[in-house]
Coordinates of C-alpha atoms in Angstrom, one line a residue:
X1072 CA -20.5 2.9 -8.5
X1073 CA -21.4 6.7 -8.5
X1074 CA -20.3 7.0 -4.9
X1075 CA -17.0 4.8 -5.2
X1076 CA -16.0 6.3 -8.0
X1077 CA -16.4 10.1 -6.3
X1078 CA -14.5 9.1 -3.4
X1079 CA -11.8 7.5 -5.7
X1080 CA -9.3 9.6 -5.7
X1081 CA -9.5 10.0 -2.1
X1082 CA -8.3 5.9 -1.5
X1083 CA -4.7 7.9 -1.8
X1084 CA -2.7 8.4 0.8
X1085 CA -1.2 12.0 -1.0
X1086 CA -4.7 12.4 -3.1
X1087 CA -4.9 16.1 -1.9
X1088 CA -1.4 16.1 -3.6
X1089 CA -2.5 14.5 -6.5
X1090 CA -5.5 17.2 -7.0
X1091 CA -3.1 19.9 -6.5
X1092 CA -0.8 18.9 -9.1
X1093 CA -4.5 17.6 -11.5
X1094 CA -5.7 21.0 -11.0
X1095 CA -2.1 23.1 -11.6
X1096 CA -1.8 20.9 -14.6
X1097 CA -5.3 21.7 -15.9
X1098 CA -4.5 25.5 -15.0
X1099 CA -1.2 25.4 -17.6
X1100 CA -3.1 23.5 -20.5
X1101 CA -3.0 26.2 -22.8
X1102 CA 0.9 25.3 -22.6
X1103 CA -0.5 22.1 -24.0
X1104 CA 2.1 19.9 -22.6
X1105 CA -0.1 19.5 -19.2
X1106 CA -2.9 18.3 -21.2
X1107 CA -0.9 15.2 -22.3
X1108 CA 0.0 14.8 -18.9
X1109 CA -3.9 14.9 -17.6
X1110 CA -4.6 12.6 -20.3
X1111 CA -1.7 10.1 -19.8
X1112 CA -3.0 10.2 -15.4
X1113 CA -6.8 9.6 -16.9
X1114 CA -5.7 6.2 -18.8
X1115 CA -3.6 5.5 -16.0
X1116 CA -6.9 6.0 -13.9
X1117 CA -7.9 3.2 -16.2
X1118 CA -5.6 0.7 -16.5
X1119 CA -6.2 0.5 -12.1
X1120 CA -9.6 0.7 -12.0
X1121 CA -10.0 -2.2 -15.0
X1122 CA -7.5 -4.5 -12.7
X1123 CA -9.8 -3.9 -9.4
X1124 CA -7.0 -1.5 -8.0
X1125 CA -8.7 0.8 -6.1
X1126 CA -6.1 3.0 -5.3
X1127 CA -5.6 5.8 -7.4
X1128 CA -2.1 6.3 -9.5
X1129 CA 0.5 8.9 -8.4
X1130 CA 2.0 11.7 -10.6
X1131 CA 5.1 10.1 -11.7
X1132 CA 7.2 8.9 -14.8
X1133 CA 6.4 12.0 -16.0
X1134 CA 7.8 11.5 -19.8
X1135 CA 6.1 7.8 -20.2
X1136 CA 3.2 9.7 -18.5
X1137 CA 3.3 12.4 -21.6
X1138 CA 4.3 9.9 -24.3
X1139 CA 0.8 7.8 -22.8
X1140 CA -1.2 11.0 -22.8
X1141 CA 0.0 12.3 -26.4
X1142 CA -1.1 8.6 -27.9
X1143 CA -4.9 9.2 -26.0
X1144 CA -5.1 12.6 -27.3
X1145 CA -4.3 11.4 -31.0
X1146 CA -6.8 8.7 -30.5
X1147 CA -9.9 11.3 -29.4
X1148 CA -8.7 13.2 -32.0
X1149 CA -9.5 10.6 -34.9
X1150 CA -12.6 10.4 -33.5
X1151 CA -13.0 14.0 -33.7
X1152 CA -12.0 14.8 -36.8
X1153 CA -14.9 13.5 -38.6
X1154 CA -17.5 15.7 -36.7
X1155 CA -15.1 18.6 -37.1
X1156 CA -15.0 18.2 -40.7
X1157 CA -18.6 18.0 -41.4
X1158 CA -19.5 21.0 -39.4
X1159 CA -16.7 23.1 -41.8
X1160 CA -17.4 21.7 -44.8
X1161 CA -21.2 22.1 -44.5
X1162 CA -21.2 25.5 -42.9
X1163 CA -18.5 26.7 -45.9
X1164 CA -21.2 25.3 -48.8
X1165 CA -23.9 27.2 -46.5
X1166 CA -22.1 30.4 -46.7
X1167 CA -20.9 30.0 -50.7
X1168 CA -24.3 28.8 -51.3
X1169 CA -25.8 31.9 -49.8
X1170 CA -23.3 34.4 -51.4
X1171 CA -23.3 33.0 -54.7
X1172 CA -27.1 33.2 -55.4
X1173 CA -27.6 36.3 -54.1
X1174 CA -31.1 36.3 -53.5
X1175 CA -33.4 35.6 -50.3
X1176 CA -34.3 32.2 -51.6
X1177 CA -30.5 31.4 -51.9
X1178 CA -29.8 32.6 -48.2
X1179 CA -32.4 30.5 -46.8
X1180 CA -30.9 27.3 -48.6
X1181 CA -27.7 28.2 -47.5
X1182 CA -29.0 28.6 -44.2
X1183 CA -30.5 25.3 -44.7
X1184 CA -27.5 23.4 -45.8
X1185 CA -25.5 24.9 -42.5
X1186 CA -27.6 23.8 -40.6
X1187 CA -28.3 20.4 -41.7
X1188 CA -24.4 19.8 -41.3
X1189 CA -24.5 21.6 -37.9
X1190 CA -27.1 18.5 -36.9
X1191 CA -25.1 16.0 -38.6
X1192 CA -22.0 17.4 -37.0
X1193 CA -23.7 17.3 -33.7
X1194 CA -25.1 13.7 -33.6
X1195 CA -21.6 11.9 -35.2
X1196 CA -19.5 14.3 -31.9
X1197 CA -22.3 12.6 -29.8
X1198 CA -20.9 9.9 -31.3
X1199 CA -17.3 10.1 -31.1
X1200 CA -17.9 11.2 -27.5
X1201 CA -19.5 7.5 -26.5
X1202 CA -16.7 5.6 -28.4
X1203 CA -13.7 7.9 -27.5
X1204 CA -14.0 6.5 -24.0
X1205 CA -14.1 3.1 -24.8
X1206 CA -11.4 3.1 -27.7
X1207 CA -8.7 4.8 -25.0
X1208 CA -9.8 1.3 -22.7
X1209 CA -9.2 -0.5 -25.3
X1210 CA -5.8 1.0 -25.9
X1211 CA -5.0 1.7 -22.2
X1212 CA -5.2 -2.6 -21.7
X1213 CA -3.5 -3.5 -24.4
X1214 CA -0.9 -0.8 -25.0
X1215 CA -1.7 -0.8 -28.3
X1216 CA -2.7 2.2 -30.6
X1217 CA -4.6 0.2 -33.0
X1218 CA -6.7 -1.6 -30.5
X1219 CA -8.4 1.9 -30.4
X1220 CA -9.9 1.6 -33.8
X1221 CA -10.4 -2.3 -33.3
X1222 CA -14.6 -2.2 -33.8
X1223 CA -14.5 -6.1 -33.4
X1224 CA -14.0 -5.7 -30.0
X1225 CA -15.5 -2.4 -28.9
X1226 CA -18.5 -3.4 -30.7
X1227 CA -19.6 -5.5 -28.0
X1228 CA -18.7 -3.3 -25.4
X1229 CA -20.5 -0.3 -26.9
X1230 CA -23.5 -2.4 -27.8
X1231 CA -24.2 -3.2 -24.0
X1232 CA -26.7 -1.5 -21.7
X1233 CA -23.4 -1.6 -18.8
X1234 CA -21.1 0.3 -21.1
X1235 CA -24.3 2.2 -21.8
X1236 CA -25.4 3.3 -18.2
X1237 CA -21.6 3.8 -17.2
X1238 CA -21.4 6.3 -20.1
X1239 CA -24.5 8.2 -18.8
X1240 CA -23.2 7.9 -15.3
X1241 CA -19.9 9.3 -16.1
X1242 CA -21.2 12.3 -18.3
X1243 CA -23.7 13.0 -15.5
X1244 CA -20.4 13.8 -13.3
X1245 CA -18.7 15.5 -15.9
X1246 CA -21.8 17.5 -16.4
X1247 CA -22.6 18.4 -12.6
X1248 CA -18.8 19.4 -12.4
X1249 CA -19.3 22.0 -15.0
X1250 CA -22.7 23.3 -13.8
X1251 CA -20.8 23.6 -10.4
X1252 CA -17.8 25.3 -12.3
X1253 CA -20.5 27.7 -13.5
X1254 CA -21.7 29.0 -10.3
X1255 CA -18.0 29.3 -9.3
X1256 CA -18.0 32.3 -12.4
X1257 CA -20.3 34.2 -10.3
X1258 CA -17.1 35.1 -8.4
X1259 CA -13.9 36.6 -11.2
X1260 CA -11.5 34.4 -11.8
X1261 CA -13.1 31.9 -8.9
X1262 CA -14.3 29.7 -11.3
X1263 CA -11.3 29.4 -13.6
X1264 CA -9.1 28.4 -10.7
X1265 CA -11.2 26.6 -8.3
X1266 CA -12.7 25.5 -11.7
X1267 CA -10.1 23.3 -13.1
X1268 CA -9.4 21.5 -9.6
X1269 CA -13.3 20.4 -9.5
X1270 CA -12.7 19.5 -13.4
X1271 CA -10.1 17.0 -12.6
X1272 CA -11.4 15.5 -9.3
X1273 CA -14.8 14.9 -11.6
X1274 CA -12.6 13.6 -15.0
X1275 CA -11.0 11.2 -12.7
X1276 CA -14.1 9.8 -11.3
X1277 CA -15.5 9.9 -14.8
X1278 CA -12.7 7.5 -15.9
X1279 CA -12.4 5.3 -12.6
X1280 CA -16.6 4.8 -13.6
X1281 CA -15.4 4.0 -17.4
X1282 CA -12.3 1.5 -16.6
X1283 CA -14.1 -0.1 -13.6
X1284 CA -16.8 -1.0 -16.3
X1285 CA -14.4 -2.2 -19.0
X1286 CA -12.7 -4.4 -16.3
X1287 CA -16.5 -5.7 -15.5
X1288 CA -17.4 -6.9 -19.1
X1289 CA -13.7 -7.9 -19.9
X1290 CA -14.4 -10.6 -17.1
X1291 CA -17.5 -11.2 -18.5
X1292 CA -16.2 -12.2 -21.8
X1293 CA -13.8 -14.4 -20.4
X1294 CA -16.6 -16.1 -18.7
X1295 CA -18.6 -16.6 -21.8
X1296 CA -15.7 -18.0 -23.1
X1297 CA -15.1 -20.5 -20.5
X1298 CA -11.8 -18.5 -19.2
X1299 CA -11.3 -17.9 -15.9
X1300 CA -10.7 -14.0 -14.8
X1301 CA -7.3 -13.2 -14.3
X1302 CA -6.3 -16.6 -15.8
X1303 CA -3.7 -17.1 -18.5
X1304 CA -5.1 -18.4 -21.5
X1305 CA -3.2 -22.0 -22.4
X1306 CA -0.2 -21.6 -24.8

């Protein structure tokens, strides 16, 4: 799946096209408008690859495509927040802690107590990173915002070794991409611009590995429960 989902984008007939406008987009996303866009391309990315389709989306619809993208980012938010919050509230008590007491033995228990949430912090992002891909599936096939807080049917999906390995396999490009970004900084401003083009191309192929998966176990479901993929259950 590694090597479909790297030459994904290039199924397109205007996928050069579609990089540009990926890359320009991920340029402007301090503008923060082009990052709902991005987003609201990735689920699209997701709703194909789930059905089998393996040709990648186009830029278009541009306002249902920001509407789509501003729902995904409020979803990975949720999942954020809680991370977020530990970090601040046990890095704050750290440094109240510290400045309080007022002593050595205070600093190093308020040094302590940062740290402990900086771990805890750390472990729920990892998290929040596993599910957020799985709960923006979830809402990206059913169109529904709840779905990506519905636990009684991600459970199974992040419970199973596929979901599992296509998670690895996805970070893996996502991290390759940004060691390859890195080198690009060698050169000024190389590797901002150059940078966000080889971001998209490898968040795309991340998401095309993600919704090709979810598409995979959704079938498998059905199977287990005598259904028939593609098959309209019986009214």
């Amino acid at each position: 799946m590694l090597s479909e989902s790297l030459n994904y984008l290039r199924n397109g007939e205007d996928w050069v096209k579609t990089v540009l406008i990926g890359g320009v987009l991920g340029l402007l996303s301090f503008l923060i408008v082009p990052t709902f866009l991005v987003i609201g391309y990735l689920l699209r990315v997701v709703r194909a690859t789930m059905k089998g389709d393996e040709v990648p989306p186009e830029f278009d619809d541009w306002g249902d495509m920001a509407i789509d993208g501003v729902k995904g980012f409020a979803i990975a938010f949720v999942y954020a927040l809680v991370p977020a919050i530990i970090a601040g509230v046990f890095g704050f008590a750290g440094i109240v802690g510290a400045a309080a007491g007022g002593s050595d033995a205070a600093g190093a228990l308020g040094g302590i107590v940062a740290l402990v949430g900086l771990l805890l912090a750390f472990v729920l992002g990892l998290l929040a990173a596993y599910l957020i891909p799985a709960a923006l599936s979830n809402y990206a096939e059913t169109d529904r915002m709840g779905a990506a807080f519905d636990f009684g049917t991600l459970r199974p999906i992040l419970t199973s070794g596929k979901y599992a390995t296509a998670w690895l396999t996805a970070f893996a490009v996502l991290f390759a991409s940004s060691i390859v970004v890195g080198v690009l900084n060698v050169i000024p401003l190389l590797g901002f611009v150059v940078g966000a083009f080889v971001t998209f191309y490898a968040a795309v192929a991340a998401y095309y590995i993600i919704g090709k998966t979810w598409g995979e176990l959704h079938d498998i479901e059905m199977m287990d429960e005598g259904e028939t993929p593609g098959e309209q259950p019986a009214v």
